[in-house]
């Protein structure tokens, strides 16, 4: 079975003709190149500061974290923790339940305060691995 390009300029009668089948296999195939798609969120090399993590969407935070992971600024466990979706509800250091169900990929959210609060809670009742990961996230967001 032969597979022909959809963009082929040859007629179907020409392709089905057994005398011409050998010459029609690859001689007309062209590879199109496209310009790379522009990135929606990039780290500015000239800037010493990152984005404002007190008002950033979860999607923008993940993109920034991915670029930072790729460039070696953060480790894999920090990137994985940042990439996790927010829970529907969280607890603040005073024990109050915070409703996070309205935070979507396009919604601005204060991630710096959120992770600082989660670090404070983890230092009270969490395990050492969780505390270390949250410290790494807070250091990344606070820098």
mmCIF file of N, CA and C in Angstrom:
data_model
loop_
_atom_site.group_PDB
_atom_site.id
_atom_site.type_symbol
_atom_site.label_atom_id
_atom_site.label_comp_id
_atom_site.label_asym_id
_atom_site.label_seq_id
_atom_site.Cartn_x
_atom_site.Cartn_y
_atom_site.Cartn_z
ATOM 1 N N UNK A 1 0.840 -1.173 0.000
ATOM 2 C CA UNK A 1 0.000 0.000 0.000
ATOM 3 C C UNK A 1 0.886 1.236 0.000
ATOM 4 N N UNK A 2 0.593 2.177 -0.839
ATOM 5 C CA UNK A 2 1.364 3.405 -0.922
ATOM 6 C C UNK A 2 0.605 4.537 -0.251
ATOM 7 N N UNK A 3 1.347 5.427 0.395
ATOM 8 C CA UNK A 3 0.755 6.600 1.029
ATOM 9 C C UNK A 3 1.266 7.824 0.301
ATOM 10 N N UNK A 4 0.348 8.645 -0.181
ATOM 11 C CA UNK A 4 0.708 9.834 -0.920
ATOM 12 C C UNK A 4 0.344 11.072 -0.125
ATOM 13 N N UNK A 5 1.066 12.115 -0.344
ATOM 14 C CA UNK A 5 0.811 13.382 0.304
ATOM 15 C C UNK A 5 -0.539 13.935 -0.135
ATOM 16 N N UNK A 6 -1.235 14.575 0.784
ATOM 17 C CA UNK A 6 -2.503 15.217 0.461
ATOM 18 C C UNK A 6 -2.270 16.376 -0.485
ATOM 19 N N UNK A 7 -1.111 16.955 -0.453
ATOM 20 C CA UNK A 7 -0.784 18.111 -1.283
ATOM 21 C C UNK A 7 -0.231 17.723 -2.655
ATOM 22 N N UNK A 8 -0.325 16.481 -2.986
ATOM 23 C CA UNK A 8 0.212 16.014 -4.259
ATOM 24 C C UNK A 8 -0.513 16.682 -5.417
ATOM 25 N N UNK A 9 0.250 17.098 -6.411
ATOM 26 C CA UNK A 9 -0.347 17.764 -7.564
ATOM 27 C C UNK A 9 -0.669 16.774 -8.674
ATOM 28 N N UNK A 10 -0.360 15.519 -8.474
ATOM 29 C CA UNK A 10 -0.595 14.523 -9.504
ATOM 30 C C UNK A 10 -2.038 14.028 -9.421
ATOM 31 N N UNK A 11 -2.575 13.650 -10.537
ATOM 32 C CA UNK A 11 -3.957 13.180 -10.563
ATOM 33 C C UNK A 11 -4.024 11.739 -10.062
ATOM 34 N N UNK A 12 -5.222 11.289 -9.695
ATOM 35 C CA UNK A 12 -5.395 9.922 -9.214
ATOM 36 C C UNK A 12 -5.141 8.906 -10.315
ATOM 37 N N UNK A 13 -5.471 9.250 -11.543
ATOM 38 C CA UNK A 13 -5.226 8.322 -12.656
ATOM 39 C C UNK A 13 -3.735 8.086 -12.829
ATOM 40 N N UNK A 14 -2.931 9.120 -12.647
ATOM 41 C CA UNK A 14 -1.490 8.977 -12.766
ATOM 42 C C UNK A 14 -0.948 8.061 -11.675
ATOM 43 N N UNK A 15 -1.444 8.190 -10.454
ATOM 44 C CA UNK A 15 -0.962 7.370 -9.338
ATOM 45 C C UNK A 15 -1.346 5.913 -9.498
ATOM 46 N N UNK A 16 -2.533 5.675 -10.039
ATOM 47 C CA UNK A 16 -3.002 4.304 -10.160
ATOM 48 C C UNK A 16 -2.425 3.578 -11.367
ATOM 49 N N UNK A 17 -1.788 4.285 -12.246
ATOM 50 C CA UNK A 17 -1.177 3.676 -13.411
ATOM 51 C C UNK A 17 0.070 2.913 -12.963
ATOM 52 N N UNK A 18 0.136 1.587 -13.150
ATOM 53 C CA UNK A 18 1.288 0.802 -12.674
ATOM 54 C C UNK A 18 2.599 1.193 -13.351
ATOM 55 N N UNK A 19 2.566 1.742 -14.542
ATOM 56 C CA UNK A 19 3.801 2.144 -15.225
ATOM 57 C C UNK A 19 4.436 3.368 -14.568
ATOM 58 N N UNK A 20 3.633 4.196 -13.944
ATOM 59 C CA UNK A 20 4.145 5.423 -13.358
ATOM 60 C C UNK A 20 4.306 5.343 -11.833
ATOM 61 N N UNK A 21 3.969 4.250 -11.218
ATOM 62 C CA UNK A 21 3.977 4.135 -9.762
ATOM 63 C C UNK A 21 5.368 4.321 -9.183
ATOM 64 N N UNK A 22 6.396 3.814 -9.860
ATOM 65 C CA UNK A 22 7.745 3.923 -9.322
ATOM 66 C C UNK A 22 8.229 5.370 -9.275
ATOM 67 N N UNK A 23 7.888 6.149 -10.258
ATOM 68 C CA UNK A 23 8.374 7.516 -10.315
ATOM 69 C C UNK A 23 7.588 8.459 -9.408
ATOM 70 N N UNK A 24 6.424 8.019 -8.934
ATOM 71 C CA UNK A 24 5.604 8.927 -8.138
ATOM 72 C C UNK A 24 5.788 8.753 -6.634
ATOM 73 N N UNK A 25 6.669 7.878 -6.203
ATOM 74 C CA UNK A 25 6.776 7.592 -4.774
ATOM 75 C C UNK A 25 7.303 8.771 -3.957
ATOM 76 N N UNK A 26 8.462 9.270 -4.255
ATOM 77 C CA UNK A 26 9.049 10.307 -3.407
ATOM 78 C C UNK A 26 9.550 11.524 -4.159
ATOM 79 N N UNK A 27 9.451 11.545 -5.442
ATOM 80 C CA UNK A 27 10.022 12.653 -6.198
ATOM 81 C C UNK A 27 9.285 13.968 -5.985
ATOM 82 N N UNK A 28 8.026 13.942 -5.595
ATOM 83 C CA UNK A 28 7.231 15.160 -5.450
ATOM 84 C C UNK A 28 7.068 15.611 -3.992
ATOM 85 N N UNK A 29 7.665 14.912 -3.063
ATOM 86 C CA UNK A 29 7.476 15.250 -1.647
ATOM 87 C C UNK A 29 8.373 16.425 -1.270
ATOM 88 N N UNK A 30 7.773 17.408 -0.623
ATOM 89 C CA UNK A 30 8.527 18.556 -0.121
ATOM 90 C C UNK A 30 8.263 18.689 1.369
ATOM 91 N N UNK A 31 9.276 19.037 2.112
ATOM 92 C CA UNK A 31 9.134 19.236 3.554
ATOM 93 C C UNK A 31 8.994 20.722 3.823
ATOM 94 N N UNK A 32 7.904 21.077 4.471
ATOM 95 C CA UNK A 32 7.684 22.476 4.808
ATOM 96 C C UNK A 32 8.302 22.775 6.171
ATOM 97 N N UNK A 33 8.960 23.899 6.279
ATOM 98 C CA UNK A 33 9.502 24.308 7.572
ATOM 99 C C UNK A 33 8.693 25.480 8.084
ATOM 100 N N UNK A 34 8.477 25.476 9.373
ATOM 101 C CA UNK A 34 7.720 26.556 9.989
ATOM 102 C C UNK A 34 8.621 27.296 10.955
ATOM 103 N N UNK A 35 8.314 28.554 11.129
ATOM 104 C CA UNK A 35 9.043 29.343 12.119
ATOM 105 C C UNK A 35 8.626 28.850 13.494
ATOM 106 N N UNK A 36 9.552 28.846 14.466
ATOM 107 C CA UNK A 36 9.182 28.386 15.799
ATOM 108 C C UNK A 36 8.094 29.273 16.398
ATOM 109 N N UNK A 37 7.192 28.635 17.109
ATOM 110 C CA UNK A 37 6.097 29.374 17.734
ATOM 111 C C UNK A 37 6.653 30.246 18.853
ATOM 112 N N UNK A 38 6.151 31.465 18.987
ATOM 113 C CA UNK A 38 6.648 32.331 20.053
ATOM 114 C C UNK A 38 6.221 31.788 21.418
ATOM 115 N N UNK A 39 7.112 31.857 22.368
ATOM 116 C CA UNK A 39 6.805 31.390 23.721
ATOM 117 C C UNK A 39 5.862 32.379 24.387
ATOM 118 N N UNK A 40 4.918 31.851 25.141
ATOM 119 C CA UNK A 40 3.940 32.732 25.774
ATOM 120 C C UNK A 40 4.493 33.378 27.037
ATOM 121 N N UNK A 41 5.541 32.801 27.597
ATOM 122 C CA UNK A 41 6.087 33.325 28.847
ATOM 123 C C UNK A 41 7.560 32.984 28.875
ATOM 124 N N UNK A 42 8.417 33.979 28.950
ATOM 125 C CA UNK A 42 9.850 33.734 28.942
ATOM 126 C C UNK A 42 10.519 34.497 30.060
ATOM 127 N N UNK A 43 11.646 33.961 30.496
ATOM 128 C CA UNK A 43 12.456 34.647 31.487
ATOM 129 C C UNK A 43 13.300 35.670 30.753
ATOM 130 N N UNK A 44 13.255 36.912 31.187
ATOM 131 C CA UNK A 44 14.086 37.945 30.584
ATOM 132 C C UNK A 44 15.503 37.801 31.118
ATOM 133 N N UNK A 45 16.469 37.679 30.199
ATOM 134 C CA UNK A 45 17.853 37.539 30.613
ATOM 135 C C UNK A 45 18.408 38.827 31.215
ATOM 136 N N UNK A 46 17.891 39.967 30.806
ATOM 137 C CA UNK A 46 18.396 41.244 31.282
ATOM 138 C C UNK A 46 17.844 41.630 32.647
ATOM 139 N N UNK A 47 16.790 41.003 33.056
ATOM 140 C CA UNK A 47 16.131 41.370 34.299
ATOM 141 C C UNK A 47 16.670 40.553 35.459
ATOM 142 N N UNK A 48 16.887 41.206 36.605
ATOM 143 C CA UNK A 48 17.341 40.507 37.788
ATOM 144 C C UNK A 48 16.167 39.946 38.577
ATOM 145 N N UNK A 49 14.969 40.430 38.323
ATOM 146 C CA UNK A 49 13.800 40.000 39.057
ATOM 147 C C UNK A 49 12.915 39.136 38.182
ATOM 148 N N UNK A 50 12.240 38.180 38.838
ATOM 149 C CA UNK A 50 11.271 37.343 38.149
ATOM 150 C C UNK A 50 9.919 38.023 38.181
ATOM 151 N N UNK A 51 8.898 37.298 37.798
ATOM 152 C CA UNK A 51 7.558 37.874 37.830
ATOM 153 C C UNK A 51 7.097 38.109 39.269
ATOM 154 N N UNK A 52 6.041 38.862 39.404
ATOM 155 C CA UNK A 52 5.462 39.148 40.712
ATOM 156 C C UNK A 52 4.642 37.937 41.148
ATOM 157 N N UNK A 53 5.174 37.138 42.060
ATOM 158 C CA UNK A 53 4.508 35.914 42.475
ATOM 159 C C UNK A 53 3.363 36.164 43.450
ATOM 160 N N UNK A 54 3.076 37.440 43.736
ATOM 161 C CA UNK A 54 1.903 37.747 44.543
ATOM 162 C C UNK A 54 0.678 37.941 43.653
ATOM 163 N N UNK A 55 0.866 37.990 42.352
ATOM 164 C CA UNK A 55 -0.251 38.139 41.409
ATOM 165 C C UNK A 55 0.111 37.475 40.086
ATOM 166 N N UNK A 56 0.133 36.152 40.088
ATOM 167 C CA UNK A 56 0.480 35.394 38.886
ATOM 168 C C UNK A 56 -0.498 34.221 38.772
ATOM 169 N N UNK A 57 -0.791 33.832 37.542
ATOM 170 C CA UNK A 57 -1.709 32.707 37.345
ATOM 171 C C UNK A 57 -0.951 31.389 37.502
ATOM 172 N N UNK A 58 -1.663 30.314 37.818
ATOM 173 C CA UNK A 58 -1.000 29.009 37.929
ATOM 174 C C UNK A 58 -0.291 28.595 36.641
ATOM 175 N N UNK A 59 -0.872 28.901 35.493
ATOM 176 C CA UNK A 59 -0.233 28.569 34.219
ATOM 177 C C UNK A 59 1.077 29.316 34.016
ATOM 178 N N UNK A 60 1.091 30.602 34.358
ATOM 179 C CA UNK A 60 2.320 31.393 34.237
ATOM 180 C C UNK A 60 3.380 30.888 35.216
ATOM 181 N N UNK A 61 2.955 30.520 36.420
ATOM 182 C CA UNK A 61 3.905 29.990 37.401
ATOM 183 C C UNK A 61 4.520 28.690 36.904
ATOM 184 N N UNK A 62 3.713 27.807 36.338
ATOM 185 C CA UNK A 62 4.244 26.547 35.804
ATOM 186 C C UNK A 62 5.214 26.802 34.662
ATOM 187 N N UNK A 63 4.881 27.736 33.766
ATOM 188 C CA UNK A 63 5.792 28.052 32.659
ATOM 189 C C UNK A 63 7.117 28.602 33.174
ATOM 190 N N UNK A 64 7.052 29.497 34.136
ATOM 191 C CA UNK A 64 8.267 30.074 34.706
ATOM 192 C C UNK A 64 9.089 28.998 35.420
ATOM 193 N N UNK A 65 8.393 28.128 36.155
ATOM 194 C CA UNK A 65 9.087 27.048 36.859
ATOM 195 C C UNK A 65 9.731 26.081 35.866
ATOM 196 N N UNK A 66 9.050 25.803 34.758
ATOM 197 C CA UNK A 66 9.605 24.905 33.744
ATOM 198 C C UNK A 66 10.881 25.482 33.142
ATOM 199 N N UNK A 67 10.849 26.767 32.833
ATOM 200 C CA UNK A 67 12.043 27.408 32.277
ATOM 201 C C UNK A 67 13.169 27.434 33.307
ATOM 202 N N UNK A 68 12.825 27.650 34.560
ATOM 203 C CA UNK A 68 13.838 27.656 35.619
ATOM 204 C C UNK A 68 14.408 26.263 35.828
ATOM 205 N N UNK A 69 13.576 25.244 35.736
ATOM 206 C CA UNK A 69 14.045 23.862 35.849
ATOM 207 C C UNK A 69 14.968 23.520 34.683
ATOM 208 N N UNK A 70 14.561 23.901 33.470
ATOM 209 C CA UNK A 70 15.383 23.634 32.287
ATOM 210 C C UNK A 70 16.731 24.328 32.347
ATOM 211 N N UNK A 71 16.772 25.512 32.969
ATOM 212 C CA UNK A 71 18.040 26.235 33.068
ATOM 213 C C UNK A 71 18.828 25.863 34.318
ATOM 214 N N UNK A 72 18.282 24.987 35.162
ATOM 215 C CA UNK A 72 19.006 24.502 36.328
ATOM 216 C C UNK A 72 18.865 25.359 37.578
ATOM 217 N N UNK A 73 17.933 26.313 37.584
ATOM 218 C CA UNK A 73 17.753 27.161 38.763
ATOM 219 C C UNK A 73 17.019 26.444 39.895
ATOM 220 N N UNK A 74 16.159 25.490 39.551
ATOM 221 C CA UNK A 74 15.459 24.713 40.573
ATOM 222 C C UNK A 74 15.623 23.228 40.273
ATOM 223 N N UNK A 75 15.468 22.410 41.311
ATOM 224 C CA UNK A 75 15.599 20.965 41.128
ATOM 225 C C UNK A 75 14.261 20.339 40.750
ATOM 226 N N UNK A 76 14.294 19.043 40.496
ATOM 227 C CA UNK A 76 13.113 18.356 39.997
ATOM 228 C C UNK A 76 11.993 18.303 41.034
ATOM 229 N N UNK A 77 12.316 18.095 42.306
ATOM 230 C CA UNK A 77 11.261 18.009 43.317
ATOM 231 C C UNK A 77 10.569 19.365 43.504
ATOM 232 N N UNK A 78 11.314 20.453 43.410
ATOM 233 C CA UNK A 78 10.717 21.784 43.499
ATOM 234 C C UNK A 78 9.812 22.039 42.304
ATOM 235 N N UNK A 79 10.291 21.696 41.124
ATOM 236 C CA UNK A 79 9.481 21.867 39.918
ATOM 237 C C UNK A 79 8.208 21.021 39.991
ATOM 238 N N UNK A 80 8.337 19.786 40.443
ATOM 239 C CA UNK A 80 7.169 18.906 40.535
ATOM 240 C C UNK A 80 6.137 19.456 41.519
ATOM 241 N N UNK A 81 6.600 19.987 42.648
ATOM 242 C CA UNK A 81 5.673 20.535 43.646
ATOM 243 C C UNK A 81 4.975 21.791 43.124
ATOM 244 N N UNK A 82 5.704 22.630 42.410
ATOM 245 C CA UNK A 82 5.100 23.845 41.848
ATOM 246 C C UNK A 82 4.103 23.484 40.744
ATOM 247 N N UNK A 83 4.394 22.439 39.997
ATOM 248 C CA UNK A 83 3.541 22.048 38.873
ATOM 249 C C UNK A 83 2.247 21.370 39.305
ATOM 250 N N UNK A 84 2.182 20.897 40.530
ATOM 251 C CA UNK A 84 0.955 20.255 41.011
ATOM 252 C C UNK A 84 -0.174 21.280 41.064
ATOM 253 N N UNK A 85 -1.384 20.849 40.728
ATOM 254 C CA UNK A 85 -2.506 21.790 40.838
ATOM 255 C C UNK A 85 -2.794 22.114 42.306
ATOM 256 N N UNK A 86 -3.334 23.304 42.520
ATOM 257 C CA UNK A 86 -3.711 23.693 43.876
ATOM 258 C C UNK A 86 -4.860 22.822 44.364
ATOM 259 N N UNK A 87 -4.916 22.556 45.653
ATOM 260 C CA UNK A 87 -6.067 21.812 46.180
ATOM 261 C C UNK A 87 -7.312 22.694 46.150
ATOM 262 N N UNK A 88 -8.454 22.090 46.309
ATOM 263 C CA UNK A 88 -9.709 22.855 46.334
ATOM 264 C C UNK A 88 -9.810 23.691 47.606
ATOM 265 N N UNK A 89 -9.240 23.195 48.704
ATOM 266 C CA UNK A 89 -9.252 23.895 49.981
ATOM 267 C C UNK A 89 -7.887 23.724 50.641
ATOM 268 N N UNK A 90 -7.485 24.726 51.397
ATOM 269 C CA UNK A 90 -6.233 24.668 52.152
ATOM 270 C C UNK A 90 -6.491 25.257 53.536
ATOM 271 N N UNK A 91 -5.534 25.078 54.410
ATOM 272 C CA UNK A 91 -5.641 25.619 55.760
ATOM 273 C C UNK A 91 -4.542 26.656 55.933
ATOM 274 N N UNK A 92 -4.884 27.808 56.509
ATOM 275 C CA UNK A 92 -3.880 28.826 56.789
ATOM 276 C C UNK A 92 -3.261 28.539 58.164
ATOM 277 N N UNK A 93 -2.205 29.249 58.550
ATOM 278 C CA UNK A 93 -1.533 28.978 59.830
ATOM 279 C C UNK A 93 -2.433 29.145 61.061
ATOM 280 N N UNK A 94 -3.533 29.888 60.924
ATOM 281 C CA UNK A 94 -4.448 30.066 62.054
ATOM 282 C C UNK A 94 -5.505 28.972 62.118
ATOM 283 N N UNK A 95 -5.506 28.045 61.171
ATOM 284 C CA UNK A 95 -6.465 26.956 61.155
ATOM 285 C C UNK A 95 -7.717 27.237 60.360
ATOM 286 N N UNK A 96 -7.792 28.372 59.693
ATOM 287 C CA UNK A 96 -8.950 28.711 58.870
ATOM 288 C C UNK A 96 -8.873 27.989 57.531
ATOM 289 N N UNK A 97 -10.014 27.534 57.043
ATOM 290 C CA UNK A 97 -10.080 26.871 55.743
ATOM 291 C C UNK A 97 -10.187 27.936 54.654
ATOM 292 N N UNK A 98 -9.315 27.810 53.638
ATOM 293 C CA UNK A 98 -9.291 28.751 52.517
ATOM 294 C C UNK A 98 -9.843 28.031 51.293
ATOM 295 N N UNK A 99 -10.835 28.638 50.653
ATOM 296 C CA UNK A 99 -11.433 28.065 49.450
ATOM 297 C C UNK A 99 -10.600 28.476 48.241
ATOM 298 N N UNK A 100 -9.994 27.494 47.571
ATOM 299 C CA UNK A 100 -9.161 27.759 46.393
ATOM 300 C C UNK A 100 -9.830 27.268 45.113
ATOM 301 N N UNK A 101 -11.096 26.893 45.194
ATOM 302 C CA UNK A 101 -11.779 26.319 44.032
ATOM 303 C C UNK A 101 -11.962 27.322 42.895
ATOM 304 N N UNK A 102 -11.901 28.602 43.187
ATOM 305 C CA UNK A 102 -12.094 29.609 42.136
ATOM 306 C C UNK A 102 -10.804 29.943 41.386
ATOM 307 N N UNK A 103 -9.670 29.410 41.832
ATOM 308 C CA UNK A 103 -8.387 29.685 41.176
ATOM 309 C C UNK A 103 -8.238 28.750 39.979
ATOM 310 N N UNK A 104 -8.171 29.349 38.790
ATOM 311 C CA UNK A 104 -7.996 28.579 37.552
ATOM 312 C C UNK A 104 -6.681 28.981 36.896
ATOM 313 N N UNK A 105 -6.375 28.379 35.762
ATOM 314 C CA UNK A 105 -5.112 28.700 35.070
ATOM 315 C C UNK A 105 -5.012 30.152 34.637
ATOM 316 N N UNK A 106 -6.129 30.831 34.468
ATOM 317 C CA UNK A 106 -6.102 32.224 34.052
ATOM 318 C C UNK A 106 -6.297 33.211 35.188
ATOM 319 N N UNK A 107 -6.446 32.722 36.404
ATOM 320 C CA UNK A 107 -6.721 33.580 37.555
ATOM 321 C C UNK A 107 -5.426 33.963 38.257
ATOM 322 N N UNK A 108 -5.272 35.235 38.586
ATOM 323 C CA UNK A 108 -4.109 35.654 39.375
ATOM 324 C C UNK A 108 -4.277 35.185 40.806
ATOM 325 N N UNK A 109 -3.176 34.768 41.404
ATOM 326 C CA UNK A 109 -3.204 34.231 42.751
ATOM 327 C C UNK A 109 -1.895 34.596 43.442
ATOM 328 N N UNK A 110 -1.935 34.763 44.761
ATOM 329 C CA UNK A 110 -0.749 35.100 45.547
ATOM 330 C C UNK A 110 -0.061 33.811 45.979
ATOM 331 N N UNK A 111 0.811 33.279 45.117
ATOM 332 C CA UNK A 111 1.502 32.028 45.405
ATOM 333 C C UNK A 111 2.565 32.198 46.489
ATOM 334 N N UNK A 112 3.164 33.366 46.579
ATOM 335 C CA UNK A 112 4.193 33.584 47.584
ATOM 336 C C UNK A 112 3.611 33.431 48.986
ATOM 337 N N UNK A 113 2.512 34.098 49.268
ATOM 338 C CA UNK A 113 1.888 33.963 50.587
ATOM 339 C C UNK A 113 1.363 32.551 50.816
ATOM 340 N N UNK A 114 0.789 31.945 49.781
ATOM 341 C CA UNK A 114 0.253 30.592 49.914
ATOM 342 C C UNK A 114 1.353 29.616 50.339
ATOM 343 N N UNK A 115 2.484 29.635 49.626
ATOM 344 C CA UNK A 115 3.558 28.696 49.953
ATOM 345 C C UNK A 115 4.249 29.048 51.272
ATOM 346 N N UNK A 116 4.315 30.321 51.630
ATOM 347 C CA UNK A 116 4.848 30.688 52.948
ATOM 348 C C UNK A 116 3.968 30.139 54.060
ATOM 349 N N UNK A 117 2.646 30.249 53.881
ATOM 350 C CA UNK A 117 1.713 29.697 54.863
ATOM 351 C C UNK A 117 1.833 28.180 54.944
ATOM 352 N N UNK A 118 1.945 27.522 53.800
ATOM 353 C CA UNK A 118 2.070 26.064 53.798
ATOM 354 C C UNK A 118 3.385 25.621 54.443
ATOM 355 N N UNK A 119 4.443 26.407 54.257
ATOM 356 C CA UNK A 119 5.718 26.107 54.906
ATOM 357 C C UNK A 119 5.594 26.236 56.420
ATOM 358 N N UNK A 120 4.923 27.275 56.859
ATOM 359 C CA UNK A 120 4.731 27.476 58.296
ATOM 360 C C UNK A 120 3.955 26.303 58.909
ATOM 361 N N UNK A 121 2.939 25.827 58.230
ATOM 362 C CA UNK A 121 2.159 24.686 58.711
ATOM 363 C C UNK A 121 3.013 23.417 58.699
ATOM 364 N N UNK A 122 3.761 23.216 57.625
ATOM 365 C CA UNK A 122 4.606 22.021 57.508
ATOM 366 C C UNK A 122 5.691 21.991 58.571
ATOM 367 N N UNK A 123 6.193 23.155 58.953
ATOM 368 C CA UNK A 123 7.214 23.194 59.999
ATOM 369 C C UNK A 123 6.626 22.782 61.347
ATOM 370 N N UNK A 124 5.316 22.950 61.510
ATOM 371 C CA UNK A 124 4.651 22.554 62.754
ATOM 372 C C UNK A 124 4.286 21.076 62.760
ATOM 373 N N UNK A 125 3.696 20.603 61.650
ATOM 374 C CA UNK A 125 3.155 19.246 61.656
ATOM 375 C C UNK A 125 3.619 18.381 60.487
ATOM 376 N N UNK A 126 4.427 18.895 59.600
ATOM 377 C CA UNK A 126 4.824 18.147 58.403
ATOM 378 C C UNK A 126 6.111 17.373 58.605
ATOM 379 N N UNK A 127 6.416 16.579 57.599
ATOM 380 C CA UNK A 127 7.647 15.808 57.605
ATOM 381 C C UNK A 127 8.808 16.614 57.061
ATOM 382 N N UNK A 128 10.031 16.137 57.303
ATOM 383 C CA UNK A 128 11.225 16.886 56.865
ATOM 384 C C UNK A 128 11.328 17.035 55.344
ATOM 385 N N UNK A 129 10.869 16.048 54.582
ATOM 386 C CA UNK A 129 10.924 16.162 53.120
ATOM 387 C C UNK A 129 9.979 17.244 52.620
ATOM 388 N N UNK A 130 8.788 17.290 53.203
ATOM 389 C CA UNK A 130 7.811 18.310 52.813
ATOM 390 C C UNK A 130 8.319 19.704 53.165
ATOM 391 N N UNK A 131 8.924 19.831 54.344
ATOM 392 C CA UNK A 131 9.467 21.124 54.779
ATOM 393 C C UNK A 131 10.577 21.568 53.828
ATOM 394 N N UNK A 132 11.459 20.648 53.463
ATOM 395 C CA UNK A 132 12.564 20.990 52.566
ATOM 396 C C UNK A 132 12.056 21.427 51.193
ATOM 397 N N UNK A 133 11.060 20.729 50.672
ATOM 398 C CA UNK A 133 10.496 21.094 49.374
ATOM 399 C C UNK A 133 9.833 22.462 49.432
ATOM 400 N N UNK A 134 9.057 22.715 50.491
ATOM 401 C CA UNK A 134 8.394 24.016 50.615
ATOM 402 C C UNK A 134 9.400 25.146 50.836
ATOM 403 N N UNK A 135 10.493 24.888 51.561
ATOM 404 C CA UNK A 135 11.538 25.898 51.707
ATOM 405 C C UNK A 135 12.149 26.237 50.354
ATOM 406 N N UNK A 136 12.358 25.213 49.554
ATOM 407 C CA UNK A 136 12.924 25.413 48.216
ATOM 408 C C UNK A 136 11.978 26.237 47.342
ATOM 409 N N UNK A 137 10.675 25.962 47.447
ATOM 410 C CA UNK A 137 9.691 26.722 46.660
ATOM 411 C C UNK A 137 9.656 28.183 47.121
ATOM 412 N N UNK A 138 9.620 28.411 48.433
ATOM 413 C CA UNK A 138 9.575 29.778 48.958
ATOM 414 C C UNK A 138 10.839 30.538 48.563
ATOM 415 N N UNK A 139 12.000 29.903 48.650
ATOM 416 C CA UNK A 139 13.248 30.555 48.233
ATOM 417 C C UNK A 139 13.212 30.914 46.748
ATOM 418 N N UNK A 140 12.659 30.031 45.939
ATOM 419 C CA UNK A 140 12.546 30.286 44.500
ATOM 420 C C UNK A 140 11.603 31.469 44.233
ATOM 421 N N UNK A 141 10.461 31.488 44.904
ATOM 422 C CA UNK A 141 9.478 32.558 44.677
ATOM 423 C C UNK A 141 9.897 33.877 45.288
ATOM 424 N N UNK A 142 10.680 33.822 46.354
ATOM 425 C CA UNK A 142 11.073 35.033 47.077
ATOM 426 C C UNK A 142 12.334 35.679 46.493
ATOM 427 N N UNK A 143 13.010 34.983 45.613
ATOM 428 C CA UNK A 143 14.267 35.527 45.073
ATOM 429 C C UNK A 143 14.056 36.532 43.971
#
